[in-house]
Coordinates of C-alpha atoms in Angstrom, one line a residue:
X1 CA 109.7 234.7 102.3
X2 CA 111.8 233.8 99.3
X3 CA 114.0 230.5 99.4
X4 CA 117.1 228.9 96.8
X5 CA 117.1 225.7 96.9
X6 CA 120.0 223.9 95.0
X7 CA 120.8 219.9 94.1
X8 CA 121.3 218.1 91.3
X9 CA 118.6 215.7 92.3
X10 CA 115.3 216.7 90.0
X11 CA 113.2 214.4 91.6
X12 CA 113.9 215.6 95.5
X13 CA 114.3 219.3 93.1
X14 CA 110.5 219.4 92.8
X15 CA 109.6 217.6 95.6
X16 CA 110.9 220.7 98.2
X17 CA 110.1 222.8 95.9
X18 CA 106.4 221.7 96.5
X19 CA 106.3 221.7 99.4
X20 CA 107.6 225.1 100.3
X21 CA 105.2 226.8 97.5
X22 CA 102.1 224.9 99.1
X23 CA 103.8 226.7 102.6
X24 CA 103.5 230.0 101.0
X25 CA 106.6 230.5 100.4
X26 CA 108.6 231.7 96.8
X27 CA 110.9 229.6 95.7
X28 CA 114.0 229.4 93.4
X29 CA 115.0 225.9 92.1
X30 CA 118.4 225.2 90.8
X31 CA 120.4 221.3 90.0
X32 CA 124.0 222.4 90.3
X33 CA 126.3 224.9 92.9
X34 CA 127.7 227.3 90.2
X35 CA 123.5 228.1 89.1
X36 CA 123.4 228.3 92.9
X37 CA 126.4 230.5 92.9
X38 CA 124.9 232.4 89.9
X39 CA 121.8 233.2 91.6
X40 CA 123.2 234.7 95.1
X41 CA 124.4 236.5 93.3
X42 CA 121.7 238.7 91.8
X43 CA 119.3 237.5 94.5
X44 CA 118.4 238.8 98.1
X45 CA 117.1 234.9 100.1
X46 CA 115.5 234.4 103.3
X47 CA 117.5 231.7 103.3
X48 CA 119.6 229.0 100.8
X49 CA 119.0 225.0 101.4
X50 CA 121.7 223.2 99.6
X51 CA 122.3 219.7 98.8
X52 CA 126.1 218.8 100.1
X53 CA 127.3 215.8 97.6
X54 CA 126.7 217.8 94.0
X55 CA 128.7 217.3 91.0
X56 CA 131.8 219.8 90.4
X57 CA 131.1 222.9 92.7
X58 CA 129.6 221.1 95.5
X59 CA 127.5 222.6 98.6
X60 CA 130.1 223.1 100.7
X61 CA 132.1 224.9 98.1
X62 CA 129.1 227.2 97.9
X63 CA 128.6 227.2 101.1
X64 CA 132.5 228.4 101.1
X65 CA 132.1 231.0 98.5
X66 CA 129.2 232.6 100.3
X67 CA 130.7 232.8 103.5
X68 CA 133.7 234.3 101.7
X69 CA 132.6 236.9 100.1
X70 CA 130.8 238.2 102.9
X71 CA 127.4 236.5 102.1
X72 CA 125.1 235.5 105.3
X73 CA 122.1 234.3 104.3
X74 CA 121.1 231.6 106.2
X75 CA 121.9 227.9 104.9
X76 CA 120.4 224.7 106.0
X77 CA 122.4 221.5 104.2
X78 CA 120.8 218.5 103.0
X79 CA 123.2 215.5 102.7
X80 CA 122.8 211.5 102.5
X81 CA 126.2 211.9 104.5
X82 CA 125.4 211.9 108.5
X83 CA 128.6 211.3 109.9
X84 CA 129.6 213.2 113.5
X85 CA 132.7 214.3 111.0
X86 CA 130.4 215.9 108.1
X87 CA 128.0 217.6 110.4
X88 CA 131.0 219.0 112.1
X89 CA 132.9 219.8 108.4
X90 CA 129.3 221.2 107.4
X91 CA 128.6 223.6 110.4
X92 CA 132.6 224.5 110.1
X93 CA 132.8 225.6 106.9
X94 CA 129.2 227.9 107.8
X95 CA 126.2 226.2 107.5
X96 CA 123.7 227.3 110.3
X97 CA 121.3 223.6 110.4
X98 CA 122.5 220.2 108.4
X99 CA 119.2 218.1 108.5
X100 CA 120.5 214.6 106.8
X101 CA 118.9 212.4 104.2
X102 CA 115.8 210.7 104.1
X103 CA 114.0 213.7 105.6
X104 CA 110.2 214.4 107.2
X105 CA 109.0 217.2 105.7
X106 CA 107.7 218.3 108.8
X107 CA 111.4 218.6 110.2
X108 CA 112.7 220.1 107.2
X109 CA 110.1 223.3 107.7
X110 CA 110.6 223.4 111.0
X111 CA 113.9 224.0 110.7
X112 CA 113.6 227.3 108.2
X113 CA 111.8 228.1 110.1
X114 CA 114.1 228.7 113.0
X115 CA 116.9 229.7 110.5
X116 CA 114.3 232.4 109.6
X117 CA 113.8 233.6 113.4
X118 CA 117.2 234.6 113.6
X119 CA 116.6 237.1 110.7
X120 CA 117.1 240.7 112.3
X121 CA 113.5 241.3 112.7
X122 CA 113.8 245.0 111.1
X123 CA 114.9 243.3 107.3
X124 CA 112.7 243.5 104.8
X125 CA 113.5 243.0 100.7
X126 CA 113.7 246.0 99.2
X127 CA 111.2 246.8 96.5
X128 CA 112.2 246.8 92.7
X129 CA 111.2 249.9 90.7
X130 CA 111.9 251.1 87.1
X131 CA 109.8 253.9 85.6
X132 CA 106.8 254.5 86.8
X133 CA 106.4 250.9 88.6
X134 CA 106.8 248.7 92.0
X135 CA 107.2 245.6 92.8
X136 CA 106.5 245.6 96.1
X137 CA 108.1 242.3 97.8
X138 CA 106.3 241.5 101.3
X139 CA 102.5 242.0 99.4
X140 CA 103.3 240.8 96.0
X141 CA 101.5 243.7 94.1
X142 CA 102.9 245.5 91.3
X143 CA 102.7 249.5 91.9
X144 CA 102.5 252.3 89.9
X145 CA 101.2 256.0 91.5
X146 CA 98.5 254.8 93.9
X147 CA 97.1 252.3 91.4
X148 CA 98.7 247.9 92.4
X149 CA 97.4 245.3 91.1
X150 CA 98.3 242.2 92.9
X151 CA 100.2 239.5 91.1
X152 CA 100.0 235.2 91.5
X153 CA 103.2 233.7 92.1
X154 CA 105.1 233.0 88.1
X155 CA 104.1 236.4 87.1
X156 CA 105.7 238.4 90.6
X157 CA 108.5 236.0 89.8
X158 CA 108.9 237.1 85.5
X159 CA 108.3 240.2 86.5
X160 CA 111.5 240.0 89.0
X161 CA 113.2 238.6 86.3
X162 CA 112.5 241.5 84.3
X163 CA 113.1 244.4 86.5
X164 CA 116.6 242.9 87.9
X165 CA 117.8 244.1 84.0
X166 CA 115.1 246.4 82.9
X167 CA 116.6 247.2 79.4
X168 CA 118.4 244.3 78.5
X169 CA 116.7 241.4 76.2
X170 CA 114.9 238.1 78.2
X171 CA 114.9 235.1 76.2
X172 CA 111.9 232.5 76.9
X173 CA 114.1 230.0 77.5
X174 CA 116.3 232.1 80.3
X175 CA 112.7 232.8 81.9
X176 CA 112.2 229.2 81.6
X177 CA 115.1 228.5 83.3
X178 CA 114.9 231.4 85.9
X179 CA 111.1 230.7 86.4
X180 CA 110.0 226.8 86.4
X181 CA 113.6 225.3 86.5
X182 CA 112.1 222.7 88.1
X183 CA 108.8 222.2 86.4
X184 CA 110.3 220.2 83.6
X185 CA 106.7 219.6 82.4
X186 CA 105.8 223.2 82.2
X187 CA 106.0 224.1 78.1
X188 CA 107.3 227.1 76.9
X189 CA 104.0 228.5 76.4
X190 CA 103.8 228.7 80.0
X191 CA 106.4 232.2 79.1
X192 CA 103.6 233.3 76.6
X193 CA 100.8 233.6 79.5
X194 CA 102.5 234.9 81.6
X195 CA 103.9 237.9 79.7
X196 CA 100.3 238.2 78.1
X197 CA 99.0 238.3 82.1
X198 CA 101.8 240.6 83.1
X199 CA 101.5 242.9 79.5
X200 CA 97.6 243.3 81.1
X201 CA 98.1 244.7 83.9
X202 CA 100.6 247.3 83.3
X203 CA 97.6 248.5 80.8
X204 CA 95.0 247.9 83.8
X205 CA 97.8 250.0 86.1
X206 CA 98.2 253.3 83.0
X207 CA 101.9 252.9 83.0
X208 CA 104.1 253.9 80.8
X209 CA 106.4 250.9 81.6
X210 CA 105.7 247.7 78.7
X211 CA 107.3 244.4 78.1
X212 CA 108.1 244.2 74.0
X213 CA 109.0 241.4 72.1
X214 CA 111.8 241.7 70.3
X215 CA 112.3 239.4 67.4
X216 CA 114.4 236.4 67.6
X217 CA 115.8 237.1 70.8
X218 CA 112.9 237.5 73.4
X219 CA 111.5 240.6 75.3
X220 CA 112.6 243.3 76.7
X221 CA 111.3 246.2 80.0
X222 CA 111.3 249.8 78.2
X223 CA 109.4 252.1 79.4
X224 CA 108.2 255.0 76.9
X225 CA 109.0 259.0 77.5
X226 CA 106.5 261.3 78.8

């Protein structure tokens, strides 16, 4: 299950990301409503957790944009505002649930489980494909024909970024923002390490797809012709 977290308080974002990842969710974390809309436009999420009181584009605006655009992704609103009027406003804007701060992690997880149970049982994220490789969301595996290798969480997320923009150069900075956004202690070396691991696994699969370094720009997913 893939969840988007949007909260401008970095400490809360890091804590939420840690809690959810420890419970086997894949998590993207951003610090603003504008970033949340950017992610929602390009990625299919199983649920979004939005802080209401973000500067600029707040959680309610993100929610309204989602619903006006036909996005029915379940949304859990987090906020320090907990009056009846505040809850009604959020639910009327299209939220599926509302959790006041501070909250217990057990309650957050229970509410997310309840939201995710409401999704259609036939829903399954589509595999991402390019050239002769396929990334399977259900198993976390990278496949080439009958061959397959399991990716760790960060390898999966980096490969996903490449497969969503094949043949488009991606900078190390962009990969840092998309995959390690809430992990301020992470350095750019983690990008290099995960790129090296992915290159090795593509070679292991015997794939014609490779990750090429583009001098002064970043990395490019490309396919060698037969």
